[in-house]
Amino acid sequence: MQNTKVLMPKLGQAMTEGVVMQWHRKDGERVAAGDLLVTVETDKATYDLEATASGTLHVVVPEGEEVPIHTVIAEIGDAPVQAGTASAPPAAEPVVQPQKASRPGRILASPKAKRLAAEHGIDLSTLTPSSADSVLSAADVERAAENAVADQPPAAAAHIASRRTERERHPLTGIRKAAARRVQAAWQTIPHIVQMVDVDASGLQAIRERLRTDISELTLNDLILSAAARVLAGLPDLNGTVENEELILYDGVDIGFAVDSPRGLLVPVIRGAHDLSITQLVRERQRLVEAARAGQLQPADRGPASLTVSNLGMFGIRAGTPVINLGEPILVFVGAVEERPVVHNGQIVARPMLTLSIAYDHRVADGVAASRLSQGLKEALEDLDSKSLLEIPNPQSPTPSPQEALGKREVRSVSAGGRYAVQVRSHGHVWSLDEPASDGGEDTGPDPVTAFLGALLSCMTIAFKAAARRRKITIERIAGHAKAPPKGQVKEIALTLAVWSAASEQDLQTLLERAKRGCYVSGLLKPDIRLTVELVRHVPDAV
Amino acid sequence: MKKGEPMDQEQLVRVYKTSELARRFEAKIVELAMAGELPPALHVGAGQEVAQIAAIEALRPDDYILYGHRGVAYMIARGVSLADMLADMAGKEGATSRGKGGVMHVVDVPKGILGESGTLGGSFVVSVGVGMALKRKQPDTVVTYFFGDGTANRGPFHEALNWAAVQKLPCIYFCENNGFAISMPTSRSTAVENIADRAAGYNVPGVVVDGNDPVAVYEVMEQAVARARAGHGPTLIEAKVTRLQGHYVADQQEYRADIDTVAEKDPLPKLQQTLCDRGILTQTDVDDIQADADQQVEAAVAAMRAAPLLAPEVALQDVYA
Amino acid sequence: MPTRTYSQAINDALAEEMQRDENVILYGQDVAVWGGIFKVTDGLLEKFGPDRVFDTPISESVMVGAGVGAASMGLRPVVELQFADFVITAGDEIFFKAGMWRYMHGGAHTIPLVVRAPSGGSGFGPEHSACPEAFIMHAPGLLCAVPSTPEDAKGLLKQAIRLDNPVIYFEHKLLYQMRGEVPDGEVLTPFGKAVVRREGEAVTLVAWQGMLRRALAAAERLSQEGIEVEIVDPRTLNPFDRETIIESVKKTGACIVVEEAYRTLGVGAEIGALLVEEALPYLDKPFKRLAIPDVPIPTSQHLVDAIVPSVDDIYRAVKDLVD
């Protein structure tokens, strides 16, 4: 009978490796199903695994070693342990060393591997092929991207180290090793920009005092978490990450915060923080802190977050250049609140001030976009309103919901500061409208009339195609043009649809009549606005 | 074969007029080709045009033709625009084949001109399909394929005549035997004396006629057309014709023994003489006809020169319907 | 859903289209009285009469050439060549007349012609066993269908008859007796839309007709070993659905084309070139072809087996690539 294998579990989406912390039973001991077997640790938390079968325990991976997920760490049963089961595929030694000597300067890699390496910023010459043909594969690059840490210290560092008297040497394990790897990957792959903004904390302090009578556990940091969540919810373009040259935007705002635990620094996440009242947020924060300290954070309690707040104010730090957590776009570093001389109404006065040092992933946020959050957060913190803090921001969803449920024909908009630019959001789409610089805007999107012309033209096109679909008429292509006078009130709009189809002119004209009736957007026009729609027929040449 | 309806005077004059126009038009094309204005891509039909035009005179406007590489008289007889054919050569707007076929593949379906195969004699097989379609969709119309004696030695000749005969298709096969397959004399390339002798192999009538005599050509065509319209199937006509010039524009015809005497066989001056002798045309009429032909040719050249070149993207069009 | 054989599906398609459009005519050697040497057209003469279903002499040139002439004059001929190899016998008529007659005459003609060409198989010898679709794919003006199932046999043929362009429709001889579901009612398969016959991540196999069946058998075996291959059936080679193959290769990073034809400059060569031109950044493994080495196809079965890609060959090629 075959032994039952004990595997390193995958305890979260981001988990790729885990550390065997402690075997609770000894190698060779008999165990029964349900016995506490082993404690494993990921970068964020520890887990106790129970035996799933009865029999003799054969420990494969000793304590302190880190292995990839799904690696066999032990077997339970009476059959001998098969050699080689311990070595996980990614750790396998290359069968053949690359023959670099024969082709100096040329690195053999598959085209896909080259593309991935370029995307991850990985130098192919640092990799070793795992396949017998000595050609680097996509899997080699992906593995390297996951590890994203050089196993060898740089040569220069090694040289210096050799001239110093070495006292002790400790291999990094567990959380420290994982944290080191993640922070290095973050530093290497995320182009950081940091903005620092001073916040007058007097309002913040006052509000905390006022609310503390009802919420005794309320901290200054809770107010910052809440404000950050609400400001970010209004800037959906910043709630995203860049992966493989794609910008991925997320619904809902999840806020991470750092907690010092016996196992090191952990970052639990408050899900849907933008939809929580301050009371709900404090309760959730307390739960997470306790879980983190007890090593009982669940996978759903951990990152990645939309934004993480790190507060080292208690150590008197004023500002810093924080490193963003891997997989997240923003980290808000909160400095100490201190009395500083500030100029207020022409007088130098002492005010309680704090500095926010906010790091952004520059691929997600350009300087202007980042400034919107920095400025918005400052304004929100200086003008906190206890009433709105106590309310649940989205009354339709009394329970926190990570998904914002916007239906069809429902949009939200937000426009920050003194700018014209308006961001519009529907379910799953975000776009901007603005005015050109000549009209006082910044041209971050089309002006509203132009955008409307786009909607009108698209609606007419879609209605035309829908009519064609119903009549089973094949339309190869439609090119449209819409134009209104460039200035002032719109009184007339001219639309042209150029249609490539083998169908007769008469059939197409019939479709156009249907399309005019089916186009709801044109129905939004006032009756005194003259709308002309012209059809131009092209007979397609190809099949 | 019983004799067909004789040609009337009006028809004969029309054959003469059209022949003069074709002769002068082709001469102009050669002139422009030698001057480098047009590509030298015409196989001149001079000498054969009288037979071609007389044969077409026996067809109705709703009949169809496929033709060979010997001149453009067929098209002129069916009323295709001279300027469009020049545009075919020049690759300009108006070209009937939109720059794809040149003057070898002039096409005008409404005028019954269905086109021409690039491979010699390649239209034999196409004509069978045209006949099949006419029989089913346009009964009482016929298709005539004009071909040279050289192409009669290709396999499609055999496959087409056999199957057209079996199906009794409304097809007329009109061979213009000018004695040469490019440079090779028929006597060296062909085992039978007359191409029409092969008709026996397909159980269809085979008729030899003097291609320099338009009246005789018209008569045999008239008979063949009547037979085809009546559903009795194809006829193989062989007109012994005179090729006055080389295979292509710059062909010096060193291979030709009759080079010094061939001009004497030219049917066009003979036709003109006959019409004058019989008092049908006066010398003034002839002068007017020739002047009118020259004027039409000059107008066509002017129109071709004024037309723009076809756009490059036309090269990508017309592959698929 | 009713099941039909591939052969019955073709017969159904012909009968339905002839019923629908009186311009459709069917001819070829032995197709009428005898019902075709592979019996595909059995019973159609009785249904539609000798004016629309008729036998021809052994004259491939005029069979196809007349098809072009008839099509240009408004008929919709369906011509059966007894063996697909004979597209070469009627080369002038296929490549020049069907493929170029329209272009050469500036679009004056439309050629709604279908040439049915039974391909593949073995035991017929070098001039009767080929799958010459690469010749057709190479030539301008000719559409090319390679149905692999009874449903597609019916849907592609019905669509082909309705298209206004010449279609060379390859019927694989070894598929004639294959049985499969064919939906009730009108079945029309679009040209230029490949279908993914099996989904997987390990490698993209492109195969059709006889080789598709072998690819599917190999995939079943590989699946038992945990290797899931994706199989793309192009269904038509012109128009050719580049997107489906490229999308699949983006997923798998590897591609093997299996074809029952000569290796050099075959359909596989074209697909390889396409991937290099348009999908190189997604290729993680060398592109591979399984095809007949460049020799004629012999008559003896065991010699044919020695050169035509087998289930084992496909299985091994995938294993070699993914290991």
PDB file of C-alpha atoms in Angstrom, chain B residues 64 66-67 96-98 100-102 104-109 113-120 122-130 132-138 154 156 159-160 162-163 166-167 314-321, chain C residues 22-23 25 27 50-52 54-75 77 92-93 96-97 99 101-111 139-143 164-166 238:
ATOM      1  CA  TYR B  64     -22.083  35.288 -76.730  1.00  0.00           C
ATOM      2  CA  LEU B  66     -15.210  33.746 -76.544  1.00  0.00           C
ATOM      3  CA  TYR B  67     -12.223  34.570 -78.666  1.00  0.00           C
ATOM      4  CA  THR B  96     -12.615  46.556 -69.237  1.00  0.00           C
ATOM      5  CA  SER B  97     -10.560  44.148 -67.121  1.00  0.00           C
ATOM      6  CA  ARG B  98      -9.422  46.855 -64.674  1.00  0.00           C
ATOM      7  CA  LYS B 100      -5.831  42.687 -64.817  1.00  0.00           C
ATOM      8  CA  GLY B 101      -6.023  41.224 -68.299  1.00  0.00           C
ATOM      9  CA  GLY B 102      -4.860  43.907 -70.688  1.00  0.00           C
ATOM     10  CA  MET B 104      -5.787  40.064 -74.422  1.00  0.00           C
ATOM     11  CA  HIS B 105      -8.701  39.679 -72.031  1.00  0.00           C
ATOM     12  CA  VAL B 106     -11.166  42.361 -73.042  1.00  0.00           C
ATOM     13  CA  VAL B 107     -14.500  41.602 -71.442  1.00  0.00           C
ATOM     14  CA  ASP B 108     -17.960  43.119 -71.793  1.00  0.00           C
ATOM     15  CA  VAL B 109     -20.621  40.672 -70.647  1.00  0.00           C
ATOM     16  CA  ILE B 113     -17.951  39.375 -74.827  1.00  0.00           C
ATOM     17  CA  LEU B 114     -17.157  36.755 -72.171  1.00  0.00           C
ATOM     18  CA  GLY B 115     -13.393  37.017 -72.270  1.00  0.00           C
ATOM     19  CA  GLU B 116     -10.398  34.944 -73.169  1.00  0.00           C
ATOM     20  CA  SER B 117      -8.171  32.346 -71.604  1.00  0.00           C
ATOM     21  CA  GLY B 118      -4.530  33.104 -70.957  1.00  0.00           C
ATOM     22  CA  THR B 119      -3.537  29.564 -71.801  1.00  0.00           C
ATOM     23  CA  LEU B 120      -4.007  29.042 -75.540  1.00  0.00           C
ATOM     24  CA  GLY B 122      -8.170  27.372 -72.636  1.00  0.00           C
ATOM     25  CA  SER B 123     -11.618  28.680 -73.459  1.00  0.00           C
ATOM     26  CA  PHE B 124     -12.700  25.468 -75.213  1.00  0.00           C
ATOM     27  CA  VAL B 125     -13.750  24.013 -71.885  1.00  0.00           C
ATOM     28  CA  VAL B 126     -15.264  27.258 -70.660  1.00  0.00           C
ATOM     29  CA  SER B 127     -17.399  27.449 -73.789  1.00  0.00           C
ATOM     30  CA  VAL B 128     -18.925  24.072 -72.930  1.00  0.00           C
ATOM     31  CA  GLY B 129     -20.083  25.422 -69.564  1.00  0.00           C
ATOM     32  CA  VAL B 130     -21.452  28.546 -71.213  1.00  0.00           C
ATOM     33  CA  MET B 132     -24.683  24.255 -70.673  1.00  0.00           C
ATOM     34  CA  ALA B 133     -25.939  27.390 -68.974  1.00  0.00           C
ATOM     35  CA  LEU B 134     -27.457  28.851 -72.160  1.00  0.00           C
ATOM     36  CA  LYS B 135     -29.273  25.602 -72.879  1.00  0.00           C
ATOM     37  CA  ARG B 136     -30.889  25.740 -69.422  1.00  0.00           C
ATOM     38  CA  LYS B 137     -31.295  29.450 -68.814  1.00  0.00           C
ATOM     39  CA  GLN B 138     -31.305  31.255 -72.178  1.00  0.00           C
ATOM     40  CA  ARG B 154      -4.316  21.140 -77.258  1.00  0.00           C
ATOM     41  CA  PRO B 156      -9.083  20.804 -74.184  1.00  0.00           C
ATOM     42  CA  GLU B 159     -12.519  17.175 -74.363  1.00  0.00           C
ATOM     43  CA  ALA B 160     -14.690  20.164 -75.202  1.00  0.00           C
ATOM     44  CA  ASN B 162     -16.597  15.644 -77.561  1.00  0.00           C
ATOM     45  CA  TRP B 163     -18.680  16.648 -74.613  1.00  0.00           C
ATOM     46  CA  VAL B 166     -22.665  14.575 -76.618  1.00  0.00           C
ATOM     47  CA  GLN B 167     -24.775  17.189 -74.853  1.00  0.00           C
ATOM     48  CA  VAL B 314      -7.071  47.861 -57.744  1.00  0.00           C
ATOM     49  CA  ALA B 315      -4.383  45.158 -57.895  1.00  0.00           C
ATOM     50  CA  LEU B 316      -5.816  43.727 -54.687  1.00  0.00           C
ATOM     51  CA  GLN B 317      -9.417  43.749 -55.855  1.00  0.00           C
ATOM     52  CA  ASP B 318     -11.553  41.358 -57.899  1.00  0.00           C
ATOM     53  CA  VAL B 319     -10.015  38.128 -56.589  1.00  0.00           C
ATOM     54  CA  TYR B 320     -13.212  37.199 -54.765  1.00  0.00           C
ATOM     55  CA  ALA B 321     -16.815  38.117 -55.338  1.00  0.00           C
TER      56      ALA B 321
ATOM     57  CA  GLU C  22     -32.790  25.102 -59.340  1.00  0.00           C
ATOM     58  CA  ASN C  23     -29.538  26.591 -60.604  1.00  0.00           C
ATOM     59  CA  ILE C  25     -26.479  21.131 -60.992  1.00  0.00           C
ATOM     60  CA  TYR C  27     -22.090  16.208 -62.501  1.00  0.00           C
ATOM     61  CA  PRO C  50     -30.875  13.901 -65.823  1.00  0.00           C
ATOM     62  CA  ASP C  51     -30.946  17.589 -66.652  1.00  0.00           C
ATOM     63  CA  ARG C  52     -29.510  18.424 -63.208  1.00  0.00           C
ATOM     64  CA  PHE C  54     -25.522  13.725 -65.034  1.00  0.00           C
ATOM     65  CA  ASP C  55     -22.484  11.637 -65.814  1.00  0.00           C
ATOM     66  CA  THR C  56     -19.508  12.976 -67.724  1.00  0.00           C
ATOM     67  CA  PRO C  57     -16.823  11.399 -69.869  1.00  0.00           C
ATOM     68  CA  ILE C  58     -13.370  10.960 -68.360  1.00  0.00           C
ATOM     69  CA  SER C  59     -12.484  14.558 -69.123  1.00  0.00           C
ATOM     70  CA  GLU C  60     -11.335  16.372 -66.026  1.00  0.00           C
ATOM     71  CA  SER C  61     -10.403  19.536 -67.915  1.00  0.00           C
ATOM     72  CA  VAL C  62     -13.799  20.068 -69.419  1.00  0.00           C
ATOM     73  CA  MET C  63     -15.587  18.974 -66.260  1.00  0.00           C
ATOM     74  CA  VAL C  64     -14.020  21.772 -64.259  1.00  0.00           C
ATOM     75  CA  GLY C  65     -13.661  24.241 -67.136  1.00  0.00           C
ATOM     76  CA  ALA C  66     -17.323  23.861 -68.051  1.00  0.00           C
ATOM     77  CA  GLY C  67     -18.106  24.395 -64.398  1.00  0.00           C
ATOM     78  CA  VAL C  68     -16.392  27.770 -64.602  1.00  0.00           C
ATOM     79  CA  GLY C  69     -18.250  28.694 -67.786  1.00  0.00           C
ATOM     80  CA  ALA C  70     -21.595  27.543 -66.438  1.00  0.00           C
ATOM     81  CA  ALA C  71     -21.015  29.296 -63.111  1.00  0.00           C
ATOM     82  CA  SER C  72     -20.122  32.544 -64.854  1.00  0.00           C
ATOM     83  CA  MET C  73     -23.452  32.326 -66.677  1.00  0.00           C
ATOM     84  CA  GLY C  74     -25.597  31.863 -63.589  1.00  0.00           C
ATOM     85  CA  LEU C  75     -25.624  28.154 -62.808  1.00  0.00           C
ATOM     86  CA  PRO C  77     -22.397  23.651 -60.645  1.00  0.00           C
ATOM     87  CA  ASP C  92      -5.444  24.891 -65.875  1.00  0.00           C
ATOM     88  CA  GLU C  93      -9.146  24.807 -65.104  1.00  0.00           C
ATOM     89  CA  PHE C  96      -6.330  29.520 -63.839  1.00  0.00           C
ATOM     90  CA  LYS C  97      -9.965  29.333 -64.830  1.00  0.00           C
ATOM     91  CA  GLY C  99      -9.046  30.794 -59.507  1.00  0.00           C
ATOM     92  CA  TRP C 101     -11.015  33.966 -64.551  1.00  0.00           C
ATOM     93  CA  ARG C 102     -12.803  36.558 -62.434  1.00  0.00           C
ATOM     94  CA  TYR C 103      -9.671  38.530 -61.559  1.00  0.00           C
ATOM     95  CA  MET C 104      -8.267  38.424 -65.077  1.00  0.00           C
ATOM     96  CA  HIS C 105     -11.543  39.917 -66.320  1.00  0.00           C
ATOM     97  CA  GLY C 106     -11.639  42.683 -63.759  1.00  0.00           C
ATOM     98  CA  GLY C 107     -14.464  41.212 -61.698  1.00  0.00           C
ATOM     99  CA  ALA C 108     -16.842  40.842 -64.673  1.00  0.00           C
ATOM    100  CA  HIS C 109     -17.684  37.259 -63.683  1.00  0.00           C
ATOM    101  CA  THR C 110     -18.655  35.527 -60.487  1.00  0.00           C
ATOM    102  CA  ILE C 111     -17.812  31.831 -60.266  1.00  0.00           C
ATOM    103  CA  ALA C 139      -3.367  29.542 -55.132  1.00  0.00           C
ATOM    104  CA  PRO C 140      -5.216  32.864 -55.203  1.00  0.00           C
ATOM    105  CA  GLY C 141      -8.938  32.864 -55.809  1.00  0.00           C
ATOM    106  CA  LEU C 142      -9.804  29.395 -54.535  1.00  0.00           C
ATOM    107  CA  LEU C 143     -11.619  28.740 -51.293  1.00  0.00           C
ATOM    108  CA  ASP C 164     -20.222  33.240 -55.047  1.00  0.00           C
ATOM    109  CA  ASN C 165     -16.618  32.061 -55.199  1.00  0.00           C
ATOM    110  CA  PRO C 166     -15.097  28.789 -56.343  1.00  0.00           C
ATOM    111  CA  ASN C 238      -8.989  29.522 -47.313  1.00  0.00           C
TER     112      ASN C 238
END
